[in-house]
Coordinates of C-alpha atoms and ligand atoms in Angstrom, one line a residue:
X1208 CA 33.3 206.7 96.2
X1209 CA 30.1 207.8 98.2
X1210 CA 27.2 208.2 95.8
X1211 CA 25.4 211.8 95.3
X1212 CA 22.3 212.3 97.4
X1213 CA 19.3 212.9 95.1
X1214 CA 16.0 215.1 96.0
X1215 CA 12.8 214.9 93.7
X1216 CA 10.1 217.9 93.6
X1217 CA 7.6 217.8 91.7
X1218 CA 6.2 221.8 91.9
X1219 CA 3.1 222.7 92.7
X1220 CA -0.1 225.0 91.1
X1221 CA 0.0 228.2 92.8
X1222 CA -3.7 228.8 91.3
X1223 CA -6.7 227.3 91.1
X1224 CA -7.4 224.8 87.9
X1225 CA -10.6 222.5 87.5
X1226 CA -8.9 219.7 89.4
X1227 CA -7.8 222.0 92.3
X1228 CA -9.5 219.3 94.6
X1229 CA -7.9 216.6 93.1
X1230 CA -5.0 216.2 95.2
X1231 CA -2.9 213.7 93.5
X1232 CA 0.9 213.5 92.6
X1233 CA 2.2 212.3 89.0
X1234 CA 3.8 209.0 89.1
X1235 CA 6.7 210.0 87.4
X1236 CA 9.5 211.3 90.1
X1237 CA 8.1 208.4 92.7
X1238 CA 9.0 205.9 88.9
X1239 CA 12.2 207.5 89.0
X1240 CA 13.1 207.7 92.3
X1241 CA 12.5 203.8 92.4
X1242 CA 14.9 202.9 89.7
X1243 CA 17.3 205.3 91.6
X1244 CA 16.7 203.6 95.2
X1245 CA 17.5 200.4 93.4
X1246 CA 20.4 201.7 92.1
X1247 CA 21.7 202.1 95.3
X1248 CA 21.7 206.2 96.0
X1249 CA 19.7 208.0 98.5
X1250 CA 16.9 209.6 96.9
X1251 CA 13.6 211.9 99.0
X1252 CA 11.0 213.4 97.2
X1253 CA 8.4 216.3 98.0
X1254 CA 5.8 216.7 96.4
X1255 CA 4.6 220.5 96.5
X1256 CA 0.8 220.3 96.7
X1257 CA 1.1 218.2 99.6
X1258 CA 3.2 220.6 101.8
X1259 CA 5.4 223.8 101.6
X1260 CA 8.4 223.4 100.6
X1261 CA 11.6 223.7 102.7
X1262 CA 14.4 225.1 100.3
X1263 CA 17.2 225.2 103.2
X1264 CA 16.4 221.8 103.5
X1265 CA 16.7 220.7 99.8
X1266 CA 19.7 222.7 99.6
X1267 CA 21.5 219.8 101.9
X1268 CA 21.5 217.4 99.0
X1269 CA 23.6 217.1 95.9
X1270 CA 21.6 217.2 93.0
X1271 CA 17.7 218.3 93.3
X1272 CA 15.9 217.0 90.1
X1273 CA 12.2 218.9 90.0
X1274 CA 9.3 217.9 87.6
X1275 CA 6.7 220.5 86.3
X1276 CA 3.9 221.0 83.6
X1277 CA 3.8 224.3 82.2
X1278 CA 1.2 226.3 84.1
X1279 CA 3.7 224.8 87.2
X1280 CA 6.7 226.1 84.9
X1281 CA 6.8 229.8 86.3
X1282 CA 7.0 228.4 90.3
X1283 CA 9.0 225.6 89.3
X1284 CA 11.7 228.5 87.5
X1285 CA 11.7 230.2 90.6
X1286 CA 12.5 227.2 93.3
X1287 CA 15.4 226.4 90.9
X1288 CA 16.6 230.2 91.2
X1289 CA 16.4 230.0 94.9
X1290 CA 18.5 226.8 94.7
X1291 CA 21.3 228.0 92.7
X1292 CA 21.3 232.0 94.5
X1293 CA 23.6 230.6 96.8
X1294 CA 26.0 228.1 95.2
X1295 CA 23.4 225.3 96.1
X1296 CA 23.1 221.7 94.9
X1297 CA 23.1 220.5 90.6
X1298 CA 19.2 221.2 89.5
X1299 CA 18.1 219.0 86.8
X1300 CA 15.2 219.8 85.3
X1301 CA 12.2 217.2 83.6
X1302 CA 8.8 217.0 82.6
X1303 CA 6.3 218.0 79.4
X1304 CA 7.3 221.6 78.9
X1305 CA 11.0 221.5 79.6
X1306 CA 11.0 218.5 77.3
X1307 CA 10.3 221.4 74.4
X1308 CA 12.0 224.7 76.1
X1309 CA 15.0 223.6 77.0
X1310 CA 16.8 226.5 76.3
X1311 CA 14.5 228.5 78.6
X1312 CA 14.6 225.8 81.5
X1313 CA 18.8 226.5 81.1
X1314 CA 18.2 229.9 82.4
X1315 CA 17.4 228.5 86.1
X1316 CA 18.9 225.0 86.1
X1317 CA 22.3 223.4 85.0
X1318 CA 20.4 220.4 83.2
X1319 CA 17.1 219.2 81.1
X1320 CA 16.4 216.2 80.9
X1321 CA 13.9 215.5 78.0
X1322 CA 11.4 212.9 77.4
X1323 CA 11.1 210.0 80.2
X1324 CA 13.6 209.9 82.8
X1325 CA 14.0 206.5 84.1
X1326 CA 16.8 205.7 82.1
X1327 CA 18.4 209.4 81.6
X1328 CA 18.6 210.9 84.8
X1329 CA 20.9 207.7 86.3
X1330 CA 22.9 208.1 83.1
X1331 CA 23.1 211.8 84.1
X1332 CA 23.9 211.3 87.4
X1333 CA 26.6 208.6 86.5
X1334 CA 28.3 211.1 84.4
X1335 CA 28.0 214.2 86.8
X1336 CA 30.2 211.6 89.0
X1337 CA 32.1 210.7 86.4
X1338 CA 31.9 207.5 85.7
X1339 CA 30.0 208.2 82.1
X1340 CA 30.5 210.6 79.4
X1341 CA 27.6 213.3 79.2
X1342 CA 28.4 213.7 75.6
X1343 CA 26.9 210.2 75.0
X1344 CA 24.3 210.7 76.8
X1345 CA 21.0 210.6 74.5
X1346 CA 17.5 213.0 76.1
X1347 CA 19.6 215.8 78.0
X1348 CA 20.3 219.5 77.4
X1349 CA 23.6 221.2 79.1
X1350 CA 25.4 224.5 78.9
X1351 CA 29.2 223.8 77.8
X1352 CA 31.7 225.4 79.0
X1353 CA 32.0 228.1 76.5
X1354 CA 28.3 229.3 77.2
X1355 CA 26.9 227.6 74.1
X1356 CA 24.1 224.9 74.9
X1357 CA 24.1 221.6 73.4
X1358 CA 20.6 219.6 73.2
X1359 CA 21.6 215.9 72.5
X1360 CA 19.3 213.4 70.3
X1361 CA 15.7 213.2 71.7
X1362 CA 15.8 210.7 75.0
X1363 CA 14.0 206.8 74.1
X1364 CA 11.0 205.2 75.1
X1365 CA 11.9 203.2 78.3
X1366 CA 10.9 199.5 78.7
X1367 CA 7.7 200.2 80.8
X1368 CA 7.0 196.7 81.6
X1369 CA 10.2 196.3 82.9
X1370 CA 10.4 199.7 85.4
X1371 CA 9.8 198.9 89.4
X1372 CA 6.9 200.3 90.7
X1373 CA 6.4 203.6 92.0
X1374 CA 7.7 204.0 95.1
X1375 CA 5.5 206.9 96.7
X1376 CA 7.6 206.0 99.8
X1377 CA 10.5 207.7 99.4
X1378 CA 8.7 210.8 100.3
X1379 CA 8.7 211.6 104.1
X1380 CA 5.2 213.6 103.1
X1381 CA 3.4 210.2 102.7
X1382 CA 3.0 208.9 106.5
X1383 CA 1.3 206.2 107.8
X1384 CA 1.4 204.3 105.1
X1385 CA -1.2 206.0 102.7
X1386 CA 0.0 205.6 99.3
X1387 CA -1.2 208.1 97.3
X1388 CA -4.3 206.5 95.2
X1389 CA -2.9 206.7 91.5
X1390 CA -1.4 204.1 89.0
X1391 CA -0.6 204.5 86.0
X1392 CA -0.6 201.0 84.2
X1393 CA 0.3 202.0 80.1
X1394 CA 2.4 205.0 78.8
X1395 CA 1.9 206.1 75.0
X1396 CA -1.2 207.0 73.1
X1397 CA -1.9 205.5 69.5
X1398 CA -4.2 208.5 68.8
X1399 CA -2.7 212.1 67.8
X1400 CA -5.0 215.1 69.0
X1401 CA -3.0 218.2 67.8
X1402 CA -3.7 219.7 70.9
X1403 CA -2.1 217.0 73.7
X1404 CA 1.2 216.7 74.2
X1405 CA 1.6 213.0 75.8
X1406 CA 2.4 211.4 72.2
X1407 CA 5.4 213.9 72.0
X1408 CA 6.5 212.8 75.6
X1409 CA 5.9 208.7 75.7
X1410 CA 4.7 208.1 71.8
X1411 CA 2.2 206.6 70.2
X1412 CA 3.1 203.2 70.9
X1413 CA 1.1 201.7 73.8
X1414 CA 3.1 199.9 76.4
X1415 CA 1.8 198.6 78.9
X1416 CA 2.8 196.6 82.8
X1417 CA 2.2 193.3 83.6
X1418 CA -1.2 192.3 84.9
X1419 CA 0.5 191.1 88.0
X1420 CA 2.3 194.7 88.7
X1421 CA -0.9 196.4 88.4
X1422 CA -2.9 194.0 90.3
X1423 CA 0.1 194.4 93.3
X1424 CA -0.3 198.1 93.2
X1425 CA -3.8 197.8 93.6
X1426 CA -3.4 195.8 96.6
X1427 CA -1.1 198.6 98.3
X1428 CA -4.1 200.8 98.0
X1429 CA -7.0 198.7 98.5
X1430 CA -10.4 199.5 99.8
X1431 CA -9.8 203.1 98.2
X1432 CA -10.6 205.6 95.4
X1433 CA -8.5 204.9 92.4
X1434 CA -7.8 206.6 90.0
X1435 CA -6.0 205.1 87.1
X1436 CA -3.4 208.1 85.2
X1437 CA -3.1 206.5 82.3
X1438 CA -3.2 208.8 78.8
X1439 CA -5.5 206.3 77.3
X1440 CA -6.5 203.3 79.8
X1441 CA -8.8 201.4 77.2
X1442 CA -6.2 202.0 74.1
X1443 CA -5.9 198.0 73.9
X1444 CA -9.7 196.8 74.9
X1445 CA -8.1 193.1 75.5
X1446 CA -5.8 193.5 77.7
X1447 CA -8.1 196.1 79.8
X1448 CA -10.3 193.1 79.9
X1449 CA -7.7 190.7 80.7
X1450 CA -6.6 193.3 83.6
X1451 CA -9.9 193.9 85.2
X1452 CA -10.6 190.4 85.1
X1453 CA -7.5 189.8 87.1
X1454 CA -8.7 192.6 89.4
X1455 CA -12.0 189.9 89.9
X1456 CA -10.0 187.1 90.3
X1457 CA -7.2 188.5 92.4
X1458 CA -9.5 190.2 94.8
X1459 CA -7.7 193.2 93.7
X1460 CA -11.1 195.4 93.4
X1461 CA -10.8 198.8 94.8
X1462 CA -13.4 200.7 96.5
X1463 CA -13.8 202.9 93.7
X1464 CA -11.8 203.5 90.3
X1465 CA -11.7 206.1 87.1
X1466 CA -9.8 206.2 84.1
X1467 CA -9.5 208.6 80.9
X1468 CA -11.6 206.5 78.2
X1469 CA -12.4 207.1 74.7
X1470 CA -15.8 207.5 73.2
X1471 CA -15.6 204.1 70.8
X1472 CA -14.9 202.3 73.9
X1473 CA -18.3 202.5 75.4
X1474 CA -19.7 200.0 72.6
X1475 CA -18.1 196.9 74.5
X1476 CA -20.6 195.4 76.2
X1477 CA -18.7 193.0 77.9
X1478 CA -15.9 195.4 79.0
X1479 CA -18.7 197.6 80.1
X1480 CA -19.8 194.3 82.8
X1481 CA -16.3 194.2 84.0
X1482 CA -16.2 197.7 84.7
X1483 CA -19.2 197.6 86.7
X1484 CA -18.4 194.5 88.5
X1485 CA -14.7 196.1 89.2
X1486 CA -16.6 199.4 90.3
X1487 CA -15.5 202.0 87.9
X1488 CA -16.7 205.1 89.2
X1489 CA -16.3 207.1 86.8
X1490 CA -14.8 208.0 83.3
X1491 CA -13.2 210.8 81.7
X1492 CA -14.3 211.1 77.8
X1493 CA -12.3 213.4 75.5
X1494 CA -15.8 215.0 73.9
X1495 CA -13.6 218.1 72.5
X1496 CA -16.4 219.4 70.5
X1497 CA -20.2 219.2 69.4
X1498 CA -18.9 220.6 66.2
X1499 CA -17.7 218.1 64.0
X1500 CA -15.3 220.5 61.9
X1501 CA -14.0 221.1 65.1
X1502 CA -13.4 217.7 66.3
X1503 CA -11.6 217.2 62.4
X1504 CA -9.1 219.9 62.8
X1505 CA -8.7 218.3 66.1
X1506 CA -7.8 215.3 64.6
X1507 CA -10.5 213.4 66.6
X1508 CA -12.0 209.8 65.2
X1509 CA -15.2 209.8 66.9
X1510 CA -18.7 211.1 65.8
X1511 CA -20.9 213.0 67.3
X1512 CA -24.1 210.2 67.2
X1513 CA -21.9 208.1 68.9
X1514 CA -21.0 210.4 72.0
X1515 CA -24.7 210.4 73.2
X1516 CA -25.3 206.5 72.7
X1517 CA -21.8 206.3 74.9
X1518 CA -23.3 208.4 77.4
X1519 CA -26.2 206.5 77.4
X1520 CA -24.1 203.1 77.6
X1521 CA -21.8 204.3 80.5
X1522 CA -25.1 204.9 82.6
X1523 CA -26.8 201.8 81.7
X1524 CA -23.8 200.3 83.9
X1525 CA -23.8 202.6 86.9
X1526 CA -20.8 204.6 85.3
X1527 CA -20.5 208.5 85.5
X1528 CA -19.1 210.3 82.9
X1529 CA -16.7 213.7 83.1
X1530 CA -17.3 215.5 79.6
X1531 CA -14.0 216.8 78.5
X1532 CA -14.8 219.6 75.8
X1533 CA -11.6 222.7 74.2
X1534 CA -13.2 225.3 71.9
X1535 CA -10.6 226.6 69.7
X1536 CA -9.8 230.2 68.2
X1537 CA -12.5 229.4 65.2
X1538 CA -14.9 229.0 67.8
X1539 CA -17.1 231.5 69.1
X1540 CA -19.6 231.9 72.4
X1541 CA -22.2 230.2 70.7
X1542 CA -20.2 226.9 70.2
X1543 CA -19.7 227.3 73.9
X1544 CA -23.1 227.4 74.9
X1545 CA -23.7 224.6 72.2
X1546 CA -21.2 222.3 74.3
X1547 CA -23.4 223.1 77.1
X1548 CA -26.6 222.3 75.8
X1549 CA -25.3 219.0 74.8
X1550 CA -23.7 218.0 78.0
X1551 CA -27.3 219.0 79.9
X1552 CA -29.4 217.1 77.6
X1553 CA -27.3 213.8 77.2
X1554 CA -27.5 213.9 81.1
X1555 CA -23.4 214.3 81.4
X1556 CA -21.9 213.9 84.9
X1557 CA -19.5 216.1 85.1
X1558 CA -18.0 218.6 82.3
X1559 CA -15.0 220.9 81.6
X1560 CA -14.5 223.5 79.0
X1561 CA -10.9 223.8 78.2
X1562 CA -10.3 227.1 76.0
X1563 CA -8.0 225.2 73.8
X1564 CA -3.9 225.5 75.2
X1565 CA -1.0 225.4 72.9
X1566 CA 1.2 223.7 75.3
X1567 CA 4.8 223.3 74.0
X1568 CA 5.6 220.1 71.6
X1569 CA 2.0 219.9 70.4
X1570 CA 0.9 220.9 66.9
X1571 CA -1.6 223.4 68.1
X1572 CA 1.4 225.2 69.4
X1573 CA 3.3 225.5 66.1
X1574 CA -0.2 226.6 64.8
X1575 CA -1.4 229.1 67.2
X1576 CA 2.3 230.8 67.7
X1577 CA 1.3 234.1 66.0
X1578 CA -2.2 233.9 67.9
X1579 CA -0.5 234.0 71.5
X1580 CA -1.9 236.7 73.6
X1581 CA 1.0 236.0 76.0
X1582 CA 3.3 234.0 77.3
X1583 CA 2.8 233.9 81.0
X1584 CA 2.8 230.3 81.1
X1585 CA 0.9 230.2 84.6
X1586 CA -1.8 231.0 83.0
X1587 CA -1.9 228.3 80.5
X1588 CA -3.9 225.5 82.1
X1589 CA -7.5 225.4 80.0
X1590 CA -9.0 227.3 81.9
X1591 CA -7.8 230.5 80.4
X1592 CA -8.2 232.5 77.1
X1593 CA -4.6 232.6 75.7
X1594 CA -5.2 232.1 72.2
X1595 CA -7.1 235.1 70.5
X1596 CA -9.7 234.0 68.9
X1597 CA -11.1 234.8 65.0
X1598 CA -14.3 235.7 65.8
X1599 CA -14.8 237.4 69.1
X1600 CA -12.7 239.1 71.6
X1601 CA -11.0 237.2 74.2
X1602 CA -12.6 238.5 76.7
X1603 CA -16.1 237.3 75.1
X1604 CA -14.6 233.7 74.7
X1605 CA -13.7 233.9 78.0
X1606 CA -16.5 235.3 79.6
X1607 CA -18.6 232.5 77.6
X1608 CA -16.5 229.4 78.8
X1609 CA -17.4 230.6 82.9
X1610 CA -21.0 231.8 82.4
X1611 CA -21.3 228.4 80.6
X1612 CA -19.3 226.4 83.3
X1613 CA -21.8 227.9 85.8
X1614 CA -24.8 227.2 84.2
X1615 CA -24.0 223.8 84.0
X1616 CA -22.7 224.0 87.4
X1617 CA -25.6 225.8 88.8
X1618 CA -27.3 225.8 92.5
X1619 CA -30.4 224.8 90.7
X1620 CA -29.3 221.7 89.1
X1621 CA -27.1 220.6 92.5
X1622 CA -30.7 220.9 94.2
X1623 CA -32.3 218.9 91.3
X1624 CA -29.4 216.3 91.6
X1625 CA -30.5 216.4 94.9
X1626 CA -34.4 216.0 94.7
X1627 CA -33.6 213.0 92.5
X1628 CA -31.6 211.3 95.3
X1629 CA -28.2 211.2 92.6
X1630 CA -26.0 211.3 95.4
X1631 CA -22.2 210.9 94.3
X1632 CA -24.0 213.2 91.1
X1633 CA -24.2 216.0 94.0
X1634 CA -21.0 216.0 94.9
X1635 CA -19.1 216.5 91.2
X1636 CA -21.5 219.5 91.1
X1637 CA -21.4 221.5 94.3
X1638 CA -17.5 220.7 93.9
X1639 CA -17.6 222.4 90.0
X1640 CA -19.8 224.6 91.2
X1641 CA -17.3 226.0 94.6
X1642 CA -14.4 225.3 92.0
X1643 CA -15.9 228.4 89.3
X1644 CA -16.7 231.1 92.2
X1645 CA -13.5 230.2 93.8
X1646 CA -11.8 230.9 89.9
X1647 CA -13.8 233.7 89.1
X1648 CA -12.3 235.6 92.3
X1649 CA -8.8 234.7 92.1
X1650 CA -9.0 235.9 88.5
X1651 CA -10.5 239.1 88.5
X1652 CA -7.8 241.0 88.0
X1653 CA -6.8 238.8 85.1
X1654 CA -10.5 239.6 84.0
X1655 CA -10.3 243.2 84.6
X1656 CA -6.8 243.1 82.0
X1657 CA -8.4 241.2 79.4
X1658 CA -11.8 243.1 79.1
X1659 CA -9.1 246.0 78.4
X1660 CA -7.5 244.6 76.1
X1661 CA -3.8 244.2 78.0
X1662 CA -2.4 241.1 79.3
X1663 CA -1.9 239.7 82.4
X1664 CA 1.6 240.4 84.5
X1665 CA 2.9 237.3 86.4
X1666 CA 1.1 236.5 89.4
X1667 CA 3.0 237.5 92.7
X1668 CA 5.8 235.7 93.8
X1669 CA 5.8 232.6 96.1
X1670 CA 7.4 233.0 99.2
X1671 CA 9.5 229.8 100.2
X1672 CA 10.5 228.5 103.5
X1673 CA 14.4 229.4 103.7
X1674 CA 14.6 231.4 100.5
Ligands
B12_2423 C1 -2.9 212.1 86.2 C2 -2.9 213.5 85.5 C3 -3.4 214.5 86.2 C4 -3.9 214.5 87.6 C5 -2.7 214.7 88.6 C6 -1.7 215.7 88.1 C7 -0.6 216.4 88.8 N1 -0.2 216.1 90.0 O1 -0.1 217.3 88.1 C8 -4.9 215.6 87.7 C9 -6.3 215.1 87.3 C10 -5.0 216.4 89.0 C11 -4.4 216.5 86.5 C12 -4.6 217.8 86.4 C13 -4.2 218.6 85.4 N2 -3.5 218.2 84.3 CO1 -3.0 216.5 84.0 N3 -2.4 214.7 83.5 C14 -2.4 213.6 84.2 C15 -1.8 212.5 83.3 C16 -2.9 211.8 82.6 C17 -0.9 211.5 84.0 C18 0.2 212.2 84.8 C19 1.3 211.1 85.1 O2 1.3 210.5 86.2 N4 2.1 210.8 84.1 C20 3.0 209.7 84.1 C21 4.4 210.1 84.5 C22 5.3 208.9 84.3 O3 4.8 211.1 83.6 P1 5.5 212.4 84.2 O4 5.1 212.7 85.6 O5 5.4 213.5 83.2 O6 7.1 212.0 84.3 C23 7.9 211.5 83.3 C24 8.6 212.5 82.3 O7 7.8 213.6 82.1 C25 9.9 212.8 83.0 N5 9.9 213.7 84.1 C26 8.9 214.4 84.7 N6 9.4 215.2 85.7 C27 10.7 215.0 85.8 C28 11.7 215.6 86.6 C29 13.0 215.2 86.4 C30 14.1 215.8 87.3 C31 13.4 214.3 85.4 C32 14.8 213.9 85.2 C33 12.4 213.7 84.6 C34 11.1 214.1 84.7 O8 10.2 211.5 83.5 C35 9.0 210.9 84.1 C36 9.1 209.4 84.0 O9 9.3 209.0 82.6 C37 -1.0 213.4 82.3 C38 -0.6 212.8 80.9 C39 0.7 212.1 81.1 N7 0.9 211.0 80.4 O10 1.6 212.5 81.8 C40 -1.8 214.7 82.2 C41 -1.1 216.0 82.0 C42 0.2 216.0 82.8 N8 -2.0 217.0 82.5 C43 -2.0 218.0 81.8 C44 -2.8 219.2 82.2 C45 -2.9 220.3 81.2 C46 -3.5 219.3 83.4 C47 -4.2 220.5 84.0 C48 -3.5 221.8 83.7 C49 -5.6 220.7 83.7 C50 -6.4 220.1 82.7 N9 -6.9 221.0 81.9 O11 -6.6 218.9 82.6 C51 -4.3 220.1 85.5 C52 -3.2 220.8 86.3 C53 -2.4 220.0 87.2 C54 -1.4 220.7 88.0 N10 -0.5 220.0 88.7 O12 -1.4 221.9 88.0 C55 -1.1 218.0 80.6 C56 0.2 218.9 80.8 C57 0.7 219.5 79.5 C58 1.7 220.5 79.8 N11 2.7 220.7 79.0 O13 1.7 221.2 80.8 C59 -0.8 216.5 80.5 C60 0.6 216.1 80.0 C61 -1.9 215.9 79.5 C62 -2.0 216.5 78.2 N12 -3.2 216.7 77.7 O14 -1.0 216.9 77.5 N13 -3.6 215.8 85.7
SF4_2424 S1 -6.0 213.8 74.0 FE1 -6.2 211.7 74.8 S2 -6.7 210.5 72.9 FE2 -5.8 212.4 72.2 S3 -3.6 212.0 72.0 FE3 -3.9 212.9 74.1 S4 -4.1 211.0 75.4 FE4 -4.5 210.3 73.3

């Protein structure tokens, strides 16, 4: 029997977000579409930040499988509609918000698949040819035929060690050979903030590839700017040693590298050499908050003495650090321009002020449900207000978290960066600094709603090629 042909999107941000200039795919469909190229089916992926997307095309294949956060959700609803208008191929649907909606995903698609889909989606496949029994299936939501829709038991942690390698490939967007620059080498975070929602998708348990697999990746995209998208890359110091000395030893050393660290991490002296001698750019440090109620109801460990001697350690070893801060609905603008202050005076790199996002399967979400000033999930990606706050008006909170941004991403302190000769310093703020006015504009409408005290409508439709 010939074996369905398989297409992969994974949908893209109609708006602009703090890592608008980041331009780099998830390795999740390019995981999956690996396992399914091994498998022996025909499998493309698109990926839609990198190009429009060509829906007549898509249509051609059987089954279209699309991945999408939740401020993609809205777009991502939308390309399965234009799918199915017609008849059109099976659209399965995947990724951190369908994973908790998937009764709303079942509006636009025939299935969800929930949790990681290495091991669900060719089960899903194998029984949408028959050849399996979609009733045993374990990680999927369906209609049945009588309308009602059944949601199976939660989907399991896959073997990561075991998975093939993403194959960025299989995309006829990646020519000549240049492999998008991200690896993800552990899933699974042993910490719990109540506002993330990657323990609820891969788990607390850390797993983690082989040394070898890493170090291969790396070699596909040598002599470039890495960045590594793990949840927590220094979870398990040891083997982050053992891999970076591998790296050395290997001549696996990229041009350049970053990774999401935690604060506690920056106290190992010895990992802090190997970083430098790997060339770790920079590091992304989940800060949260200067207040440390704050960082208690957020379930964070570290304190806030520490944050500053980390900063202080990262630089002593050439390594940046991106500040990652949420102020939460007991926060007001003066906890804002506290987090500023901070970041100034420890001599942060970079920052971002996330106005703190109840995304689906978290416990912030459960907690803030009655506090929701909308649901237009578009909107919810940090960098707006959607939670109403207790002490101020939304529109203060909101107005706080950009005049705050753009102090810290001023003109004047560019041209200081600058006059001190920080070079790579210069770039992360003229790029936040582009990134704010660039926000600011495409949301003054959404500005203009708040300060009135009504919500924002959706944003206008996307137009797709063949629609
Ligand atoms: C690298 C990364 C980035 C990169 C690249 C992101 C990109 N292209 O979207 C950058 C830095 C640009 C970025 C930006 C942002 N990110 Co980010 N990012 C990550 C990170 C750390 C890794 C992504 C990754 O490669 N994951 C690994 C792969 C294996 O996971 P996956 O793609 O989800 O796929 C698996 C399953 O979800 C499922 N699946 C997914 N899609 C599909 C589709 C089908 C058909 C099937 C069957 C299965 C399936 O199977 C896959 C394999 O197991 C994740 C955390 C995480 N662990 O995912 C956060 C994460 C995705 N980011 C998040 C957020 C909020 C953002 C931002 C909105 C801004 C911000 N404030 O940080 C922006 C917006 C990005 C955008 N696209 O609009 C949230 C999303 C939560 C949510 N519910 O929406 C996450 C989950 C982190 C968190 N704190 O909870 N991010
Ligand atoms: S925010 Fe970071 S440290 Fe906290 S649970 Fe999520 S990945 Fe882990």
């Amino acid at each position: 029997m010939k074996k369905f042909t398989i297409a992969l999107v994974e949908a893209g941000t109609p708006s602009t977000h703090m890592f608008s200039r980041t331009y780099l795919p998830r390795t999740g469909l390019p995981t999956i579409g690996a396992v399914l190229k091994n498998l022996g089916y025909e499998c493309g992926i698109w990926f839609e930040t990198m190009s429009p997307l060509d829906v007549d095309m898509l249509r051609g294949y059987d089954i279209v499988g699309i991945g999408s956060l939740t401020n993609t959700i809205s777009h991502a609803y939308r390309l399965a509609d234009s799918l199915k208008k017609t008849g059109g191929p099976i659209v399965v649907m995947g990724g951190p918000h369908v994973t908790f909606m998937p009764e709303e995903a079942l509006e636009h698609c025939d299935y969800v698949v929930m949790g990681e889909g290495e091991e669900t989606l060719p089960e899903l496949i194998a029984a949408i040819e028959n050849t399996q029994a979609l009733e045993e299936i374990p990680g999927i939501a369906y209609r049945l035929e009588t309308g009602e829709i059944r949601i199976a038991q939660p989907g399991r942690s896959v073997d990561f060690a075991s998975l093939p390698s993403p194959d960025f490939t299989l995309s006829p967007q990646i020519t000549s050979g240049r492999i998008p620059p991200i690896i993800t080498s552990s899933r699974g975070c042993p910490h719990d903030c109540s506002f993330c929602s990657v323990t609820s998708v891969f788990g607390r348990k850390y797993r983690f590839k082989g040394n070898e697999q890493v170090v291969d990746e790396l070699r596909s995209i040598k002599d470039r700017s890495v960045c590594f998208g793990d949840d927590n890359f220094f979870a398990n110091t040891k083997r982050t040693k053992s891999l970076l000395k591998d790296m050395i030893s290997k001549d696996a050393v990229p041009l350049r590298w970053s990774a999401e660290m935690a604060v506690k991490a920056a106290f190992d002296e010895e990992l802090l050499g190997l970083m430098r001698e790997t060339r770790c750019r920079i590091v992304y440090v989940g800060i949260e908050s200067v207040d440390p109620e704050t960082l208690k109801r957020y379930g964070k460990v570290h304190e806030m003495e520490l944050t500053a001697r980390c900063v202080e350690n990262l630089h002593r070893y050439g390594i940046g650090i991106h500040g990652m801060f949420v102020v939460d609905a007991e926060n007001t603008p003066e906890t804002v321009r506290n987090i500023v202050d901070y970041a100034i005076e420890t001599d942060i790199d970079s920052i971002q002020i996330c106005s703190l996002t109840p995304f689906p399967g978290t416990r912030s979400y459960e907690e803030y449900q009655d506090r929701l000033l909308h649901r237009q999930w578009e909107y919810f990606e940090g960098m707006h207000v959607v939670v109403r706050p207790e002490k101020c008006s939304a529109y203060d909170m909101q107005m706080a978290i950009i005049t705050q941004m753009q102090r810290f991403y001023s003109i004047s302190r560019v041209i200081s960066a600058y006059r001190k000769g920080r070079s790579w310093r210069i770039k992360y703020l003229a790029g936040g600094n582009y990134l704010m006015r660039k926000w600011v504009k495409e949301n003054a409408d959404y500005l203009e709603r708040l300060k009135n005290g009504y919500y924002p409508s959706a944003r206008s439709k996307p137009v797709f090629a063949g629609a």
